[in-house]
Tab-separated table of C-alpha atoms in Angstrom:
chain	number	residue	atom	x	y	z
A	26	GLY	CA	0.000	0.000	0.000
A	27	GLU	CA	1.023	3.578	-0.448
A	28	SER	CA	1.394	6.013	2.383
A	29	VAL	CA	-1.057	8.869	2.333
A	30	GLY	CA	0.806	10.916	4.904
A	31	LEU	CA	-1.149	12.496	7.727
A	32	HIS	CA	-4.576	12.070	6.159
A	33	LEU	CA	-5.848	8.523	6.361
A	34	PRO	CA	-8.534	7.488	3.905
A	35	THR	CA	-11.778	7.561	5.814
A	36	LEU	CA	-14.944	5.548	5.442
A	37	SER	CA	-18.112	6.570	7.211
A	38	VAL	CA	-21.018	4.109	7.362
A	39	GLN	CA	-24.357	3.881	9.102
A	40	GLU	CA	-24.721	1.304	11.840
A	41	GLY	CA	-26.141	-1.875	10.367
A	42	ASP	CA	-24.838	-1.224	6.865
A	43	ASN	CA	-22.066	-3.254	5.262
A	44	SER	CA	-18.559	-1.772	5.023
A	45	ILE	CA	-15.979	-2.387	2.344
A	46	ILE	CA	-12.387	-1.340	2.959
A	47	ASN	CA	-9.962	-1.546	0.077
A	48	CYS	CA	-6.206	-1.974	-0.135
A	49	ALA	CA	-3.723	-2.054	-2.996
A	50	TYR	CA	-0.702	-4.167	-2.163
A	51	SER	CA	2.751	-3.628	-3.545
A	52	ASN	CA	4.442	-6.941	-4.314
A	53	SER	CA	3.060	-9.397	-6.860
A	54	ALA	CA	5.137	-12.141	-5.188
A	55	SER	CA	3.374	-11.712	-1.845
A	56	ASP	CA	1.640	-14.916	-0.840
A	57	TYR	CA	0.024	-14.136	2.495
A	58	PHE	CA	-2.201	-11.237	3.441
A	59	ILE	CA	-3.656	-10.122	6.753
A	60	TRP	CA	-6.138	-7.505	7.904
A	61	TYR	CA	-5.564	-5.847	11.262
A	62	LYS	CA	-7.845	-3.611	13.316
A	63	GLN	CA	-6.357	-0.879	15.476
A	64	GLU	CA	-8.458	0.936	18.051
A	65	SER	CA	-7.327	4.301	19.337
A	66	GLY	CA	-4.261	4.098	21.567
A	67	LYS	CA	-3.925	0.331	21.214
A	68	GLY	CA	-1.909	-2.146	19.207
A	69	PRO	CA	-3.292	-3.718	16.008
A	70	GLN	CA	-5.273	-6.906	16.333
A	71	PHE	CA	-5.574	-9.724	13.800
A	72	ILE	CA	-8.928	-9.906	12.028
A	73	ILE	CA	-8.580	-12.343	9.151
A	74	ASP	CA	-5.963	-13.664	6.760
A	75	ILE	CA	-5.840	-15.185	3.284
A	76	ARG	CA	-3.216	-17.000	1.264
A	77	SER	CA	-2.576	-16.314	-2.391
A	78	ASN	CA	-4.064	-19.630	-3.501
A	79	MET	CA	-7.484	-18.382	-2.406
A	80	ASP	CA	-9.769	-15.627	-3.708
A	81	LYS	CA	-12.084	-15.343	-0.755
A	82	ARG	CA	-12.171	-16.223	2.900
A	83	GLN	CA	-14.961	-15.690	5.391
A	84	GLY	CA	-14.903	-15.203	9.104
A	85	GLN	CA	-17.485	-14.071	11.575
A	86	ARG	CA	-19.094	-10.975	9.984
A	87	VAL	CA	-15.933	-10.386	7.919
A	88	THR	CA	-14.910	-11.476	4.450
A	89	VAL	CA	-11.597	-10.895	2.705
A	90	LEU	CA	-11.385	-10.851	-1.090
A	91	LEU	CA	-8.129	-11.129	-2.991
A	92	ASN	CA	-7.660	-10.112	-6.625
A	93	LYS	CA	-4.121	-11.007	-7.601
A	94	THR	CA	-4.523	-9.719	-11.148
A	95	VAL	CA	-4.770	-6.132	-9.973
A	96	LYS	CA	-3.027	-6.616	-6.606
A	97	HIS	CA	-6.098	-5.654	-4.656
A	98	LEU	CA	-7.384	-6.770	-1.302
A	99	SER	CA	-10.680	-5.876	0.324
A	100	LEU	CA	-12.257	-6.373	3.728
A	101	GLN	CA	-16.016	-6.573	3.979
A	102	ILE	CA	-17.708	-6.125	7.336
A	103	ALA	CA	-21.342	-7.165	7.516
A	104	ALA	CA	-23.849	-5.305	9.682
A	105	THR	CA	-21.286	-2.782	10.878
A	106	GLN	CA	-21.473	-1.949	14.572
A	107	PRO	CA	-20.150	1.040	16.578
A	108	GLY	CA	-17.463	-1.247	18.016
A	109	ASP	CA	-16.080	-1.656	14.507
A	110	SER	CA	-14.919	1.969	14.492
A	111	ALA	CA	-11.135	1.794	14.183
A	112	VAL	CA	-8.272	2.028	11.726
A	113	TYR	CA	-7.916	-1.002	9.482
A	114	PHE	CA	-4.583	-2.040	7.976
A	115	CYS	CA	-3.859	-4.541	5.276
A	116	ALA	CA	-0.501	-6.301	5.414
A	117	GLU	CA	1.422	-8.564	3.062
A	118	ASN	CA	4.201	-11.135	3.385
A	119	ASN	CA	6.244	-12.537	0.530
A	120	PRO	CA	8.014	-15.910	0.282
A	121	GLY	CA	11.358	-15.805	2.034
A	122	GLY	CA	10.725	-12.268	3.197
A	123	PHE	CA	11.603	-11.286	6.710
A	124	LYS	CA	9.121	-8.562	7.250
A	125	THR	CA	5.460	-7.774	6.978
A	126	ILE	CA	4.626	-4.742	4.836
A	127	PHE	CA	1.752	-2.628	6.098
A	128	GLY	CA	-0.511	-0.357	4.137
A	129	ALA	CA	-1.263	3.164	5.383
A	130	GLY	CA	-4.615	2.217	6.881
A	131	THR	CA	-8.250	3.280	6.527
A	132	ARG	CA	-10.226	4.891	9.321
A	133	LEU	CA	-13.750	3.534	9.690
A	134	PHE	CA	-16.395	5.654	11.397
A	135	VAL	CA	-19.700	4.023	12.289
A	136	LYS	CA	-22.632	6.390	12.766
A	137	ALA	CA	-25.291	5.316	15.202
B	11	ASP	CA	-3.028	-15.300	29.559
B	12	GLY	CA	-0.419	-15.306	26.816
B	13	GLY	CA	0.495	-12.050	25.224
B	14	ILE	CA	2.901	-9.177	24.793
B	15	THR	CA	3.507	-6.597	27.472
B	16	GLN	CA	4.999	-3.221	26.716
B	17	SER	CA	6.088	-0.670	29.282
B	18	PRO	CA	5.855	2.129	29.987
B	19	LYS	CA	2.635	3.068	28.224
B	20	TYR	CA	3.555	6.765	28.283
B	21	LEU	CA	7.051	8.210	28.500
B	22	PHE	CA	8.367	11.753	28.401
B	23	ARG	CA	11.961	12.488	27.613
B	24	LYS	CA	14.118	15.546	27.369
B	25	GLU	CA	16.162	16.074	24.251
B	26	GLY	CA	19.553	14.392	24.453
B	27	GLN	CA	18.420	11.569	26.710
B	28	ASN	CA	18.342	7.894	25.820
B	29	VAL	CA	15.250	5.913	26.797
B	30	THR	CA	14.556	2.198	26.795
B	31	LEU	CA	11.166	0.692	26.020
B	32	SER	CA	10.437	-2.737	27.400
B	33	CYS	CA	8.778	-5.592	25.498
B	34	GLU	CA	8.113	-9.008	27.032
B	35	GLN	CA	6.235	-11.940	25.501
B	36	ASN	CA	5.121	-15.261	26.946
B	37	LEU	CA	3.884	-16.742	23.671
B	38	ASN	CA	7.081	-18.728	23.127
B	39	HIS	CA	7.534	-16.984	19.784
B	40	ASP	CA	10.933	-16.939	18.130
B	41	ALA	CA	10.464	-13.706	16.187
B	42	MET	CA	10.024	-10.244	17.665
B	43	TYR	CA	9.705	-6.824	16.083
B	44	TRP	CA	9.632	-3.118	16.838
B	45	TYR	CA	7.498	-0.775	14.775
B	46	ARG	CA	7.092	2.970	14.861
B	47	GLN	CA	3.749	4.624	14.125
B	48	ASP	CA	3.307	8.330	13.489
B	49	PRO	CA	-0.095	10.059	13.520
B	50	GLY	CA	-2.257	9.049	10.593
B	51	GLN	CA	0.362	6.729	9.176
B	52	GLY	CA	1.067	3.053	8.881
B	53	LEU	CA	3.645	1.002	10.714
B	54	ARG	CA	7.329	1.255	9.895
B	55	LEU	CA	9.757	-1.475	10.926
B	56	ILE	CA	12.647	-0.421	13.159
B	57	TYR	CA	14.303	-3.731	14.079
B	58	TYR	CA	13.407	-7.393	14.077
B	59	SER	CA	14.845	-10.508	15.651
B	60	GLN	CA	14.495	-14.030	14.334
B	61	ILE	CA	15.967	-15.734	17.355
B	62	VAL	CA	17.827	-15.088	20.586
B	63	ASN	CA	21.100	-13.175	20.182
B	64	ASP	CA	20.217	-12.192	16.627
B	65	PHE	CA	18.604	-9.027	15.307
B	66	GLN	CA	18.443	-7.149	12.033
B	67	LYS	CA	17.800	-3.554	11.016
B	68	GLY	CA	14.459	-2.689	9.523
B	69	ASP	CA	13.585	0.297	7.379
B	70	ILE	CA	14.212	3.049	9.948
B	71	ALA	CA	16.865	1.718	12.354
B	72	GLU	CA	18.955	4.896	12.590
B	73	GLY	CA	18.963	6.291	16.119
B	74	TYR	CA	17.653	3.079	17.670
B	75	SER	CA	19.266	0.019	19.226
B	76	VAL	CA	17.963	-3.338	20.467
B	77	SER	CA	19.111	-6.472	22.223
B	78	ARG	CA	17.752	-10.023	22.363
B	79	GLU	CA	19.425	-11.760	25.258
B	80	LYS	CA	16.352	-13.778	26.162
B	81	LYS	CA	13.628	-15.268	23.996
B	82	GLU	CA	10.973	-13.451	25.975
B	83	SER	CA	12.484	-9.979	25.869
B	84	PHE	CA	13.295	-7.487	23.113
B	85	PRO	CA	13.951	-4.006	24.554
B	86	LEU	CA	14.277	-0.974	22.303
B	87	THR	CA	16.539	1.963	23.149
B	88	VAL	CA	15.721	5.294	21.538
B	89	THR	CA	19.008	7.146	21.511
B	90	SER	CA	19.727	10.850	21.394
B	91	ALA	CA	20.778	10.325	17.771
B	92	GLN	CA	17.156	9.775	16.756
B	93	LYS	CA	16.180	13.142	15.342
B	94	ASN	CA	12.428	12.886	15.679
B	95	PRO	CA	11.672	10.333	18.386
B	96	THR	CA	8.174	11.437	19.374
B	97	ALA	CA	5.943	8.586	18.197
B	98	PHE	CA	3.896	5.553	19.169
B	99	TYR	CA	6.081	2.443	19.416
B	100	LEU	CA	4.672	-1.040	18.926
B	101	CYS	CA	6.305	-4.329	19.763
B	102	ALA	CA	5.122	-7.514	18.090
B	103	SER	CA	5.963	-11.190	17.915
B	104	SER	CA	5.285	-14.110	15.604
B	105	ILE	CA	6.050	-17.802	15.603
B	106	GLU	CA	8.657	-17.259	12.900
B	107	VAL	CA	9.943	-14.243	11.034
B	108	GLY	CA	7.922	-13.381	7.964
B	109	THR	CA	5.191	-15.956	8.483
B	110	GLY	CA	1.829	-15.871	10.145
B	111	GLU	CA	0.090	-13.169	12.029
B	112	LEU	CA	1.799	-10.668	14.263
B	113	PHE	CA	0.750	-10.339	17.880
B	114	PHE	CA	1.081	-6.760	19.088
B	115	GLY	CA	1.500	-5.178	22.463
B	116	GLU	CA	-0.538	-2.171	23.567
B	117	GLY	CA	2.166	0.269	22.539
B	118	SER	CA	4.353	2.887	24.215
B	119	ARG	CA	3.852	6.557	23.467
B	120	LEU	CA	7.101	8.527	23.676
B	121	THR	CA	7.053	12.306	23.784
B	122	VAL	CA	10.215	14.363	23.632
B	123	LEU	CA	9.918	17.692	25.419
């Protein structure tokens, strides 16, 4: 992902609606992708992951979609709740790589 | 409960002083990492360690130092050579370097006065 400096992309949704957060990853050789959720003043927490041999993976209320052709990852949150308000980061690992590369993040606001 | 503990949560430092941030994990993970986060930005890797007594520079290692004398511990020293040290620092661990999810601590916020 590309850094957007001090201004995070922001998504504002109504409580109960579905949210879609998008991420463009940087390395076509990356084979493992993770979404993290970071609440204010806390460390990121794992939400869901997907390997490059899959296009879609579902968890509880969350779905991750992977489009390797255009190097795009998305996180879908069903029935968004106020507790989902946070910054969401996508991250990628590549084979033999020693570090995880994080995107700049997207801030999700949920309106009650 | 297993997890990562960072301390202190908040730290104030005068210019020219070194400070050390603590990171302890009881997850029995081999790999540990330090990241820096600035407001509205993503995470940037400072240092990582694959195993005890080994560590490697990340993308922004200048002005920082680490040690890995024990599997459980990976302290980060922010030296006076770090030109802009005010930031939120995150420690993380994983079973192995470069694989699997990262488990993060709650972070340490350093402010230089």
